Tab-separated table of C-alpha atoms and ligand atoms in Angstrom:
chain	number	residue	atom	x	y	z
A	200	UNK	CA	205.562	97.464	14.865
A	201	UNK	CA	207.899	97.982	11.388
A	202	UNK	CA	205.621	98.746	8.389
A	203	UNK	CA	206.924	95.937	6.831
A	204	UNK	CA	209.485	92.290	8.051
A	205	UNK	CA	211.520	90.144	5.928
A	206	UNK	CA	208.941	87.868	5.309
A	207	UNK	CA	207.552	90.809	2.378
A	208	UNK	CA	210.835	90.330	0.359
A	209	UNK	CA	210.983	88.218	-2.423
A	210	UNK	CA	213.937	86.600	-1.905
A	211	UNK	CA	213.266	83.485	-3.696
A	212	UNK	CA	213.102	85.651	-6.927
A	213	UNK	CA	216.789	86.772	-6.783
A	214	UNK	CA	218.848	86.774	-9.871
A	215	UNK	CA	222.546	86.842	-9.584
A	216	UNK	CA	223.144	87.558	-12.940
A	217	UNK	CA	221.674	91.448	-12.828
A	218	UNK	CA	223.564	91.973	-9.780
A	219	UNK	CA	226.213	94.213	-10.647
A	220	UNK	CA	229.280	93.531	-8.204
A	221	UNK	CA	229.513	97.698	-7.506
A	222	UNK	CA	226.563	97.761	-6.048
A	223	UNK	CA	226.905	94.584	-3.363
A	224	UNK	CA	229.453	96.352	-1.781
A	225	UNK	CA	227.605	99.746	-1.223
A	226	UNK	CA	224.514	96.996	0.072
A	227	UNK	CA	227.035	95.812	2.484
A	228	UNK	CA	228.490	99.122	3.750
A	229	UNK	CA	224.941	100.359	4.431
A	230	UNK	CA	223.546	96.707	5.985
A	231	UNK	CA	226.157	98.140	8.486
A	232	UNK	CA	225.725	101.686	8.952
A	233	UNK	CA	222.263	100.710	9.509
A	234	UNK	CA	222.570	98.877	12.296
A	235	UNK	CA	223.493	102.268	14.077
A	236	UNK	CA	220.092	102.930	14.490
A	237	UNK	CA	219.664	101.498	17.889
A	238	UNK	CA	222.553	103.763	18.789
A	239	UNK	CA	221.454	106.860	17.619
A	240	UNK	CA	217.789	105.632	18.972
A	241	UNK	CA	219.243	106.174	22.491
A	242	UNK	CA	220.932	109.211	21.777
A	243	UNK	CA	217.523	111.076	20.891
A	244	UNK	CA	216.818	109.358	23.662
A	245	UNK	CA	218.797	111.489	26.150
A	246	UNK	CA	218.867	114.019	24.311
A	247	UNK	CA	214.970	114.516	24.818
A	248	UNK	CA	214.876	113.468	28.169
A	249	UNK	CA	211.444	114.846	28.672
A	250	UNK	CA	209.527	114.633	25.749
A	251	UNK	CA	208.070	110.915	26.427
A	252	UNK	CA	206.050	111.179	22.721
A	253	UNK	CA	209.339	111.955	20.607
A	254	UNK	CA	211.277	109.459	22.723
A	255	UNK	CA	208.566	107.053	21.847
A	256	UNK	CA	208.756	107.457	18.319
A	257	UNK	CA	212.474	107.710	18.091
A	258	UNK	CA	212.582	104.242	19.493
A	259	UNK	CA	209.846	102.995	16.367
A	260	UNK	CA	212.300	104.448	14.546
A	261	UNK	CA	215.331	103.266	15.699
A	262	UNK	CA	213.670	99.533	14.688
A	263	UNK	CA	213.092	100.498	11.395
A	264	UNK	CA	216.648	101.500	11.087
A	265	UNK	CA	217.633	98.195	12.483
A	266	UNK	CA	215.312	95.874	10.549
A	267	UNK	CA	217.727	98.194	6.907
A	268	UNK	CA	219.995	96.647	8.490
A	269	UNK	CA	219.008	93.014	8.714
A	270	UNK	CA	217.163	92.922	5.518
A	271	UNK	CA	220.449	94.769	3.593
A	272	UNK	CA	222.910	92.424	5.724
A	273	UNK	CA	220.855	89.139	4.801
A	274	UNK	CA	220.874	90.055	0.829
A	275	UNK	CA	224.318	89.933	1.090
A	276	UNK	CA	224.810	86.874	2.626
A	277	UNK	CA	223.494	85.808	0.010
A	278	UNK	CA	224.225	87.594	-2.981
A	279	UNK	CA	227.988	86.469	-1.319
A	280	UNK	CA	227.944	83.455	1.247
A	281	UNK	CA	231.282	84.590	2.416
A	282	UNK	CA	229.585	87.878	3.981
A	283	UNK	CA	229.178	87.421	7.039
A	284	UNK	CA	227.312	90.445	8.123
A	285	UNK	CA	227.302	89.594	12.538
A	286	UNK	CA	231.087	89.567	11.829
A	287	UNK	CA	231.128	92.925	9.763
A	288	UNK	CA	229.202	94.776	12.362
A	289	UNK	CA	231.430	93.397	15.025
A	290	UNK	CA	234.475	94.789	12.950
A	291	UNK	CA	232.324	98.659	12.429
A	292	UNK	CA	231.579	98.500	16.272
A	293	UNK	CA	234.811	98.407	17.253
A	294	UNK	CA	236.180	101.050	14.963
A	295	UNK	CA	233.048	103.498	15.069
A	296	UNK	CA	230.689	104.266	18.118
A	297	UNK	CA	227.809	106.638	18.474
A	298	UNK	CA	227.746	108.847	21.638
A	299	UNK	CA	225.184	107.303	23.637
A	300	UNK	CA	225.087	109.148	26.543
A	301	UNK	CA	224.340	113.239	25.783
A	302	UNK	CA	222.077	114.698	27.051
A	303	UNK	CA	222.505	117.833	25.239
A	304	UNK	CA	222.509	117.886	21.444
A	305	UNK	CA	225.695	118.230	19.348
A	306	UNK	CA	223.689	120.765	17.412
A	307	UNK	CA	223.302	123.075	20.039
A	308	UNK	CA	219.224	122.890	20.319
A	309	UNK	CA	216.488	120.435	19.986
A	310	UNK	CA	215.488	121.706	16.430
A	311	UNK	CA	219.226	121.956	15.634
A	312	UNK	CA	218.745	118.295	15.917
A	313	UNK	CA	215.824	117.806	14.082
A	314	UNK	CA	216.883	119.867	11.429
A	315	UNK	CA	220.167	117.400	11.311
A	316	UNK	CA	217.801	114.138	11.369
A	317	UNK	CA	215.461	115.368	8.518
A	318	UNK	CA	219.064	116.039	6.482
A	319	UNK	CA	220.161	112.617	7.588
A	320	UNK	CA	216.474	110.825	5.863
A	321	UNK	CA	216.522	113.002	3.003
A	322	UNK	CA	220.336	111.417	2.698
A	323	UNK	CA	218.745	107.984	2.798
A	324	UNK	CA	215.460	108.153	1.092
A	325	UNK	CA	217.482	109.589	-2.419
A	326	UNK	CA	220.143	106.646	-2.078
A	327	UNK	CA	218.177	104.058	-1.366
A	328	UNK	CA	215.429	105.325	-4.231
A	329	UNK	CA	218.979	105.580	-6.275
A	330	UNK	CA	219.692	102.597	-5.793
A	331	UNK	CA	216.720	101.011	-6.694
A	332	UNK	CA	216.642	102.402	-9.944
A	333	UNK	CA	220.053	102.135	-10.597
A	334	UNK	CA	219.225	97.853	-9.838
A	335	UNK	CA	218.088	95.411	-12.268
A	336	UNK	CA	217.984	92.736	-9.180
A	337	UNK	CA	214.904	92.074	-8.493
A	338	UNK	CA	215.283	90.807	-4.863
A	339	UNK	CA	217.423	94.067	-4.195
A	340	UNK	CA	214.816	96.717	-5.972
A	341	UNK	CA	212.103	95.074	-3.841
A	342	UNK	CA	214.442	95.845	-0.506
A	343	UNK	CA	215.667	99.401	-1.583
A	344	UNK	CA	212.233	100.306	-2.300
A	345	UNK	CA	210.616	99.436	0.650
A	346	UNK	CA	213.156	101.173	2.387
A	347	UNK	CA	213.433	104.213	0.708
A	348	UNK	CA	209.786	104.474	1.514
A	349	UNK	CA	210.403	103.941	5.363
A	350	UNK	CA	213.160	106.892	5.073
A	351	UNK	CA	210.545	109.058	3.422
A	352	UNK	CA	208.291	108.637	6.067
A	353	UNK	CA	211.005	109.074	8.865
A	354	UNK	CA	212.031	112.767	7.202
A	355	UNK	CA	208.475	113.447	7.890
A	356	UNK	CA	208.348	112.275	11.181
A	357	UNK	CA	211.482	114.324	12.024
A	358	UNK	CA	210.300	117.571	10.260
A	359	UNK	CA	206.333	117.275	11.620
A	360	UNK	CA	208.478	117.264	15.528
A	361	UNK	CA	210.884	120.015	14.520
A	362	UNK	CA	207.758	121.907	13.379
A	363	UNK	CA	206.910	121.602	16.904
A	364	UNK	CA	210.268	122.581	18.057
A	365	UNK	CA	210.603	125.580	16.282
A	366	UNK	CA	208.015	127.369	17.722
A	367	UNK	CA	209.571	127.364	21.548
A	368	UNK	CA	213.230	126.921	20.020
A	369	UNK	CA	213.054	129.404	17.405
A	370	UNK	CA	215.990	128.415	15.445
A	371	UNK	CA	215.549	130.785	12.334
A	372	UNK	CA	216.023	129.767	8.296
A	373	UNK	CA	220.090	130.598	8.757
A	374	UNK	CA	220.283	128.581	11.383
A	375	UNK	CA	218.880	125.346	10.183
A	376	UNK	CA	220.471	126.160	6.990
A	377	UNK	CA	223.751	126.352	8.578
A	378	UNK	CA	223.450	123.015	10.545
A	379	UNK	CA	222.163	121.315	7.168
A	380	UNK	CA	225.033	122.505	4.689
A	381	UNK	CA	227.295	121.270	8.329
A	382	UNK	CA	225.883	118.114	8.443
A	383	UNK	CA	225.546	117.066	4.843
A	384	UNK	CA	229.353	117.872	4.600
A	385	UNK	CA	229.505	115.436	7.802
A	386	UNK	CA	228.837	112.739	4.957
A	387	UNK	CA	232.644	112.249	4.450
A	388	UNK	CA	233.366	111.572	7.731
A	389	UNK	CA	234.797	108.099	9.322
A	390	UNK	CA	230.305	106.733	9.418
A	391	UNK	CA	230.081	105.880	5.839
A	392	UNK	CA	233.430	105.212	4.541
A	393	UNK	CA	234.463	102.712	8.111
A	394	UNK	CA	231.103	101.062	7.189
A	395	UNK	CA	232.445	101.086	3.728
A	396	UNK	CA	235.966	99.466	4.549
A	397	UNK	CA	234.881	97.105	7.738
A	398	UNK	CA	232.197	95.381	4.871
A	399	UNK	CA	234.612	94.829	2.429
A	400	UNK	CA	238.268	94.621	3.583
A	401	UNK	CA	238.153	92.936	6.306
A	402	UNK	CA	242.035	91.729	6.526
A	403	UNK	CA	243.237	95.361	5.455
A	404	UNK	CA	244.333	98.535	7.523
A	405	UNK	CA	241.929	100.886	7.448
A	406	UNK	CA	242.736	103.640	5.150
A	407	UNK	CA	240.326	106.777	5.633
A	408	UNK	CA	241.035	108.686	2.538
A	409	UNK	CA	240.972	105.888	0.735
A	410	UNK	CA	238.057	104.382	1.589
A	411	UNK	CA	236.445	107.588	1.648
A	412	UNK	CA	237.035	107.633	-2.598
A	413	UNK	CA	236.345	104.168	-3.009
A	414	UNK	CA	233.038	105.069	-1.135
A	415	UNK	CA	231.839	108.310	-3.034
A	416	UNK	CA	232.756	106.670	-6.202
A	417	UNK	CA	230.511	104.128	-6.161
A	418	UNK	CA	227.649	105.747	-3.646
A	419	UNK	CA	227.619	109.024	-6.511
A	420	UNK	CA	227.653	106.752	-9.480
A	421	UNK	CA	223.971	105.408	-8.538
A	422	UNK	CA	221.959	109.171	-8.878
A	423	UNK	CA	220.694	110.593	-11.545
A	424	UNK	CA	219.561	114.325	-12.223
A	425	UNK	CA	216.128	113.588	-10.350
A	426	UNK	CA	217.571	112.387	-6.968
A	427	UNK	CA	219.802	115.684	-6.688
A	428	UNK	CA	216.971	117.835	-7.546
A	429	UNK	CA	214.212	116.022	-5.332
A	430	UNK	CA	217.466	115.990	-2.260
A	431	UNK	CA	217.790	119.245	-2.385
A	432	UNK	CA	214.185	120.282	-2.285
A	433	UNK	CA	213.997	118.533	0.768
A	434	UNK	CA	216.624	120.056	2.436
A	435	UNK	CA	215.792	123.260	1.155
A	436	UNK	CA	211.810	122.505	3.382
A	437	UNK	CA	213.661	121.494	6.354
A	438	UNK	CA	215.369	124.732	6.449
A	439	UNK	CA	212.620	126.242	6.379
A	440	UNK	CA	213.189	127.775	2.313
A	441	UNK	CA	210.834	127.566	-1.277
A	442	UNK	CA	211.739	123.450	-1.229
A	443	UNK	CA	210.551	123.537	-5.430
A	444	UNK	CA	211.967	127.474	-6.296
A	445	UNK	CA	214.954	129.074	-7.785
A	446	UNK	CA	216.937	128.587	-5.348
A	447	UNK	CA	216.942	124.879	-6.047
A	448	UNK	CA	217.746	124.523	-9.703
A	449	UNK	CA	220.763	126.624	-9.261
A	450	UNK	CA	221.549	124.352	-6.115
A	451	UNK	CA	220.835	121.316	-8.279
A	452	UNK	CA	223.110	121.899	-11.744
A	453	UNK	CA	225.963	122.931	-9.102
A	454	UNK	CA	225.537	119.211	-7.010
A	455	UNK	CA	225.057	117.584	-9.814
A	456	UNK	CA	227.853	118.721	-12.002
A	457	UNK	CA	230.028	118.392	-9.422
A	458	UNK	CA	229.087	114.875	-8.126
A	459	UNK	CA	229.719	114.125	-11.875
A	460	UNK	CA	233.198	115.699	-11.638
A	461	UNK	CA	233.870	114.100	-8.542
A	462	UNK	CA	233.229	110.400	-10.053
A	463	UNK	CA	234.482	110.854	-13.153
A	464	UNK	CA	237.230	112.078	-11.003
A	465	UNK	CA	237.538	109.266	-8.979
A	466	UNK	CA	237.268	106.959	-11.658
A	467	UNK	CA	240.448	107.795	-12.997
A	468	UNK	CA	242.419	107.490	-10.622
A	469	UNK	CA	240.887	103.611	-9.987
A	470	UNK	CA	239.651	104.351	-6.688
B	1330	FE2	FE1	217.454	102.728	7.224
B	1331	FE2	FE1	215.518	106.499	8.180
């Protein structure tokens, strides 16, 4: 059972005047991506075919991700009654599909798969914390706080299973770091950009570069330095490195500087 339900959200407290329309665009995109939880759960069950304990956890995890999509979709409809979540999900699914029937991880090993899952949960947990702090709208804040707590739990879940598989598969720090950095780079692939397009531009053609820029400008703008520092600590931990040492301080400075520069450049270009 998920740790909360849609009935726990204080929908009646919605305050339209406090909602930033730019954040609503991000919420609509996130409501589509979260719905992929079912497909990713099926993929994970294929990769971990003989590990019933992990399969059970992956199915529960997938249900929680789908609930995130439902909560965000209902919120987006409350804020913009013209937003049809089901139709947007159908547009997204028609243009982006997760590989469903794999029997081997695309990361080369089960440990590698779990490192990549930790990175995804690092990203989502940081993102929803940042969104919850960026908005003054009470219902969106309440939803993002609940989702952020789930995402942190998901990170810990995959990290626990990673420790188990590291003992048998022996993936070293360098291998883990390479997978982690590779998965971070993939955040600029089609999944998020196409979701942003499918959620916000239903009639236009998909222009990949334009969608990536439009999404990145708004998404990066919600982060503050402490979110970046915390996210990097989680990445380093998944890679087997000290989370809060000198490497974190240097990486945080670089990432924070790069993100601010990118947001300013995209804003100048009216992305
Ligand atoms: Fe989620
Ligand atoms: Fe998650």
